[in-house]
mmCIF file of N, CA and C in Angstrom:
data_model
loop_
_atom_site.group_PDB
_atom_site.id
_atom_site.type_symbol
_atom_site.label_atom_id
_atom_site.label_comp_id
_atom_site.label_asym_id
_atom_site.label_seq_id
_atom_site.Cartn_x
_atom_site.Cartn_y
_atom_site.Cartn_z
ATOM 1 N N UNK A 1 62.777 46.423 -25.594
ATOM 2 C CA UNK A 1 63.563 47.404 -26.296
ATOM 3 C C UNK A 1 63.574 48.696 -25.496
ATOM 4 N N UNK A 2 64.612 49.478 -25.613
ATOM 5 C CA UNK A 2 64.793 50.371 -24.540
ATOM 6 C C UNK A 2 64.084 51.669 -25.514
ATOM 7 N N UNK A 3 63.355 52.823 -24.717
ATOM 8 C CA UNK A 3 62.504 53.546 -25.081
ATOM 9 C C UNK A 3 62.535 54.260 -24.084
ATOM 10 N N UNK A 4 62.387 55.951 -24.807
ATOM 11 C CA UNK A 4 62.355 57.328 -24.022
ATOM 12 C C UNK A 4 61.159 57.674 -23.463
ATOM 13 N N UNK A 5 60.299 57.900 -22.407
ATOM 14 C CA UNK A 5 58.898 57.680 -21.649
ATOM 15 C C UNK A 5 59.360 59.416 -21.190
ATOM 16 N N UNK A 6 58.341 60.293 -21.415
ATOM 17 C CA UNK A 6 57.898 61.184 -21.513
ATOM 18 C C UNK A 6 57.331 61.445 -19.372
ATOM 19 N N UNK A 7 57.130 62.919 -19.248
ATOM 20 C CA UNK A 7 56.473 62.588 -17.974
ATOM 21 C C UNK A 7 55.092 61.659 -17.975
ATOM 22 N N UNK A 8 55.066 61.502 -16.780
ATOM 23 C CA UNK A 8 54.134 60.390 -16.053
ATOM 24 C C UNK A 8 53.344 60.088 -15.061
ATOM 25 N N UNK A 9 52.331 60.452 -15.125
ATOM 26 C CA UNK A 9 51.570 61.011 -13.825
ATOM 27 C C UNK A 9 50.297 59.716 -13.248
ATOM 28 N N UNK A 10 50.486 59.012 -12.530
ATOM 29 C CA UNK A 10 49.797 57.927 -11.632
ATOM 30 C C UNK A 10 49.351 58.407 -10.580
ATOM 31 N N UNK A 11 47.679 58.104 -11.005
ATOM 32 C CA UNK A 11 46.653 58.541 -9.829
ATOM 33 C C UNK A 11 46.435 57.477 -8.649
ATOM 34 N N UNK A 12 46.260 56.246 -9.396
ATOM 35 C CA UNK A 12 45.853 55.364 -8.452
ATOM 36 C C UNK A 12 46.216 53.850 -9.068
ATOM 37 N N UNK A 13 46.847 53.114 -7.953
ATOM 38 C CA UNK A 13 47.115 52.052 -8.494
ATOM 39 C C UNK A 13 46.425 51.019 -7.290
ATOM 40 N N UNK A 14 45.647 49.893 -7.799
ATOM 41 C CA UNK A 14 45.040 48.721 -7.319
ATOM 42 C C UNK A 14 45.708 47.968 -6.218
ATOM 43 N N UNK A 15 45.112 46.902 -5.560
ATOM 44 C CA UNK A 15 45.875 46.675 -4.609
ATOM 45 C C UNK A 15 46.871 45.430 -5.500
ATOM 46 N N UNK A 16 46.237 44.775 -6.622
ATOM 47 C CA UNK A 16 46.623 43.866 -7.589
ATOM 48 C C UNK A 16 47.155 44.816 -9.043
ATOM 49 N N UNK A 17 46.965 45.496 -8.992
ATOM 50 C CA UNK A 17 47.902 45.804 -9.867
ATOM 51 C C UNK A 17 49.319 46.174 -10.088
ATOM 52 N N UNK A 18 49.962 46.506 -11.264
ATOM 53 C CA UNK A 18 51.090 46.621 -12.192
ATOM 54 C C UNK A 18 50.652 47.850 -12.626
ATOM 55 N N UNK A 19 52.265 48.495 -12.341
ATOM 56 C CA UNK A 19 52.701 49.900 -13.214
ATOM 57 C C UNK A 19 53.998 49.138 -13.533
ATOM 58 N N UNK A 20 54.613 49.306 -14.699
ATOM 59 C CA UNK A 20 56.186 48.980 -14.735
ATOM 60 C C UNK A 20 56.184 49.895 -16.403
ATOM 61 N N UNK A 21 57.693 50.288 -16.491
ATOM 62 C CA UNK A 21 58.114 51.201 -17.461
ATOM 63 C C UNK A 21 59.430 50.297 -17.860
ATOM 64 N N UNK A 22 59.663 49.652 -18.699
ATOM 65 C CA UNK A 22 60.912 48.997 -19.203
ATOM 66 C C UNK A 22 60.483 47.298 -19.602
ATOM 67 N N UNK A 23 62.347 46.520 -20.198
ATOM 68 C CA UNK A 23 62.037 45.650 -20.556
ATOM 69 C C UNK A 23 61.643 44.721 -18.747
ATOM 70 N N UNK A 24 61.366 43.875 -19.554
ATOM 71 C CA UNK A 24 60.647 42.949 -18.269
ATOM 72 C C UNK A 24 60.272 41.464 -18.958
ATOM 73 N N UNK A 25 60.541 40.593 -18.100
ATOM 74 C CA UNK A 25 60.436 39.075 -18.978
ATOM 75 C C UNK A 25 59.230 38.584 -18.022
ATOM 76 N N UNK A 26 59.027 38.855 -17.136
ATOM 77 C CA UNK A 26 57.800 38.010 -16.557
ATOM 78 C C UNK A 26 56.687 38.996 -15.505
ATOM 79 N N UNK A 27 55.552 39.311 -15.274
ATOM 80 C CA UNK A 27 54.585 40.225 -14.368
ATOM 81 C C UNK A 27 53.837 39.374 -13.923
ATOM 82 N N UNK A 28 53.575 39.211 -12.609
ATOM 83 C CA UNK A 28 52.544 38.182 -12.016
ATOM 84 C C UNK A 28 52.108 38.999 -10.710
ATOM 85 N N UNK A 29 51.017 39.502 -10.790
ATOM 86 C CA UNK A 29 50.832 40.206 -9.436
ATOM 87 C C UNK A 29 50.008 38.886 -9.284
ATOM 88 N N UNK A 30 49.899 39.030 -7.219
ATOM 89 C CA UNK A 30 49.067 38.481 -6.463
ATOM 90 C C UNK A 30 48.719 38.883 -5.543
ATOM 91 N N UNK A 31 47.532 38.418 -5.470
ATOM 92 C CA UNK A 31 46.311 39.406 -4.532
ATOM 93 C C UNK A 31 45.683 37.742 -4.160
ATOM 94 N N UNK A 32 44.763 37.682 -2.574
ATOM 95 C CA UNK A 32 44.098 37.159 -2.411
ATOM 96 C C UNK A 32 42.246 37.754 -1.578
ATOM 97 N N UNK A 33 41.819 37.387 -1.826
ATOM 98 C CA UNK A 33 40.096 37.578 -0.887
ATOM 99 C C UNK A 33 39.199 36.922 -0.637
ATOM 100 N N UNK A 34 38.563 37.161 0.402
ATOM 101 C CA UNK A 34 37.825 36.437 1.315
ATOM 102 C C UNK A 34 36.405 37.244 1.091
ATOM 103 N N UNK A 35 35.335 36.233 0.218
ATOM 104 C CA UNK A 35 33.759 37.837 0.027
ATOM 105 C C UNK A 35 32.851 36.666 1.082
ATOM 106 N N UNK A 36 32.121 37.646 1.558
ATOM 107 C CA UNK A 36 31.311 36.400 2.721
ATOM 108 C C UNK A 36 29.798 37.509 1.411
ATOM 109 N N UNK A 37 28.791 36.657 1.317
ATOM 110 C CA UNK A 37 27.620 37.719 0.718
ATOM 111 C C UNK A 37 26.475 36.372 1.254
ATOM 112 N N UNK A 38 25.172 36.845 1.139
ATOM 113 C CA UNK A 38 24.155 36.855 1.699
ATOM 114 C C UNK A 38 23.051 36.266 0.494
ATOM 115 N N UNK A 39 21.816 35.726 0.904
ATOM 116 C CA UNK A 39 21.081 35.472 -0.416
ATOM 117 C C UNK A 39 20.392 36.824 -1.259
ATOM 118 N N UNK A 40 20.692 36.629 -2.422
ATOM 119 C CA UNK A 40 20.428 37.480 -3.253
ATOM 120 C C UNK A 40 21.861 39.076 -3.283
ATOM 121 N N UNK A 41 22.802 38.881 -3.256
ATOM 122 C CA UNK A 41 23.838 39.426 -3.229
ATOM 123 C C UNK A 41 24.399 39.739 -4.246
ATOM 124 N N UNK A 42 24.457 38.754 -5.482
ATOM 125 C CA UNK A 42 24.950 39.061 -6.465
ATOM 126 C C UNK A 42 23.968 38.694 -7.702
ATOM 127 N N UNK A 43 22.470 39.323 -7.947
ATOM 128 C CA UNK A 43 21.790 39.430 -8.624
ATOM 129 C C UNK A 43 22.099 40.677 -9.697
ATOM 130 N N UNK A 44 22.118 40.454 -11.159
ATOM 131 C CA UNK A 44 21.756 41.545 -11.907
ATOM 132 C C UNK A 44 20.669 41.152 -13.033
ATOM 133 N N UNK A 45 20.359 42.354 -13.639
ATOM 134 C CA UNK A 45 18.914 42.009 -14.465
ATOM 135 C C UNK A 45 18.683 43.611 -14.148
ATOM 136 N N UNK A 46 17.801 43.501 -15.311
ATOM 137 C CA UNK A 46 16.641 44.482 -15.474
ATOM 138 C C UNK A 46 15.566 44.528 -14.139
ATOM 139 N N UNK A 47 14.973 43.739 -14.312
ATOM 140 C CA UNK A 47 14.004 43.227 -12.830
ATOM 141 C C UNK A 47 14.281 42.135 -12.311
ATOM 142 N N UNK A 48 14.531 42.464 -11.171
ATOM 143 C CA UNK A 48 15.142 41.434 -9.850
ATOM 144 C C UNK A 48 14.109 41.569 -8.647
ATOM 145 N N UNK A 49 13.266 40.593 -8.287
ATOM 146 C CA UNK A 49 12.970 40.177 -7.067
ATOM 147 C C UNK A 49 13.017 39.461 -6.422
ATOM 148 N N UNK A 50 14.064 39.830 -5.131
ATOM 149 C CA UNK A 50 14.055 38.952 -4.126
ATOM 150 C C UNK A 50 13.757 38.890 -2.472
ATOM 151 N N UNK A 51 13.081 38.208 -2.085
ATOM 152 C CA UNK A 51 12.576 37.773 -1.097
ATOM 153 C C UNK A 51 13.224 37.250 -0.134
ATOM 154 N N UNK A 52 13.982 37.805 0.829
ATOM 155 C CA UNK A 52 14.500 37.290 2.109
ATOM 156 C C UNK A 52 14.211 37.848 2.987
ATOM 157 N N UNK A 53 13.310 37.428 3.709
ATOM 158 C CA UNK A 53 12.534 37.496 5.003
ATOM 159 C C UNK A 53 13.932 36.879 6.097
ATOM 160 N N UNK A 54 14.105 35.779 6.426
ATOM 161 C CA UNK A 54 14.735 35.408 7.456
ATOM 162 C C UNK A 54 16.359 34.762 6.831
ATOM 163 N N UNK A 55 16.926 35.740 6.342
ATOM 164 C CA UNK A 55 18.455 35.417 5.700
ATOM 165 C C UNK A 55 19.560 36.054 6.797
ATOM 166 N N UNK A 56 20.421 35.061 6.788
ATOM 167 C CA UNK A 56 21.743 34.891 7.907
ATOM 168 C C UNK A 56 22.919 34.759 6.906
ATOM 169 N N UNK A 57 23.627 34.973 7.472
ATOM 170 C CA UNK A 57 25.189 34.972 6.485
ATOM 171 C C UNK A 57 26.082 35.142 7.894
ATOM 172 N N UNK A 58 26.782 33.504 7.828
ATOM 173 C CA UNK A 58 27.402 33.605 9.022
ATOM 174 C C UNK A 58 29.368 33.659 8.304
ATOM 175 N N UNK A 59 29.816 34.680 9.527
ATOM 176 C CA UNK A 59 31.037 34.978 8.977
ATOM 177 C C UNK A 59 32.036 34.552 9.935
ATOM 178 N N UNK A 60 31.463 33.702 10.436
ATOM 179 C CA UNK A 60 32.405 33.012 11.430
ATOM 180 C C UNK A 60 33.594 31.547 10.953
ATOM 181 N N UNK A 61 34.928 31.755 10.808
ATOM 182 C CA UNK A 61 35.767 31.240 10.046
ATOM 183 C C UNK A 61 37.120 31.148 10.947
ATOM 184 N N UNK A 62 37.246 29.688 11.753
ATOM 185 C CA UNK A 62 38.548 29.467 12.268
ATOM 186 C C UNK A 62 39.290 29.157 11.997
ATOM 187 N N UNK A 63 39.226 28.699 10.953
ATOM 188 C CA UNK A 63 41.262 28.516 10.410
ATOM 189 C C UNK A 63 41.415 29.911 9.703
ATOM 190 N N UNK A 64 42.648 30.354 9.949
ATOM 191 C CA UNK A 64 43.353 31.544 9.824
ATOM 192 C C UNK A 64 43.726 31.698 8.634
ATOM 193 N N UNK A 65 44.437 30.368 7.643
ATOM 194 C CA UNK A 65 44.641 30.615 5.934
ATOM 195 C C UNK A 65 43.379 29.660 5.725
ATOM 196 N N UNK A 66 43.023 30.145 4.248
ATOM 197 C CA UNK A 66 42.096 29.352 3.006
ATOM 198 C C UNK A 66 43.180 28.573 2.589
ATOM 199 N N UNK A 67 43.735 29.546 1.829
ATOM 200 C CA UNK A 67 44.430 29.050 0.587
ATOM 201 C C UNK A 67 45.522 30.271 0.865
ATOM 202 N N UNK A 68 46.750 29.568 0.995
ATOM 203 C CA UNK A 68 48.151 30.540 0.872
ATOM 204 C C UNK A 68 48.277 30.651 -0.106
ATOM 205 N N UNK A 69 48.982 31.926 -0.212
ATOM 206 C CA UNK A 69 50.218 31.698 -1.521
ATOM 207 C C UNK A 69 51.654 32.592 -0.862
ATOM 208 N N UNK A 70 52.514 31.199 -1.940
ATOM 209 C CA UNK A 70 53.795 31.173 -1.420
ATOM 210 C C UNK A 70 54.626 30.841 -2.711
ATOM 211 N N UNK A 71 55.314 31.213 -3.074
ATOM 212 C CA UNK A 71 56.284 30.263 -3.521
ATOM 213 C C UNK A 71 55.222 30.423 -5.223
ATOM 214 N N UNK A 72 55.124 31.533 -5.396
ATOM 215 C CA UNK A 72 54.607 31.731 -6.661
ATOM 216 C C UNK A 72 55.119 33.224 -7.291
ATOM 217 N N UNK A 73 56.507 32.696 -7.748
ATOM 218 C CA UNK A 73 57.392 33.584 -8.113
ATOM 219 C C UNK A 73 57.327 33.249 -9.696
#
């Protein structure tokens, strides 16, 4: 439904996100990423101990795509 939008002030928008002002029948942002992390990387808790003495995280990766996207309209 069409509607009067007042000023509008945008600080920051995501690399995946949506701003849009009007009607609209479909929004699909896409974003892709690549996280390389290490042992004990994504621990939470109150108390966390972890122990890595001899930890490697290898980021070495020859094929150029994972996973495309295409054709996701």
């Amino acid at each position: 439904m069409p509607a009067v939008v007042g000023s509008v002030t945008i600080v920051n928008i995501g690399s995946s996100g949506v701003f849009h002002i009007g009607d609209v029948f479909a929004i699909r942002p896409i974003s892709q990423a690549r996280t390389f992390a290490g042992a004990g990387s994504f621990n939470v808790g109150e108390v966390v101990s972890v122990y890595n003495y001899q930890n490697t995280t290898s980021v070495n990766d020859n094929d150029v795509v994972d996973q495309p996207i295409f054709n996701n309209y």
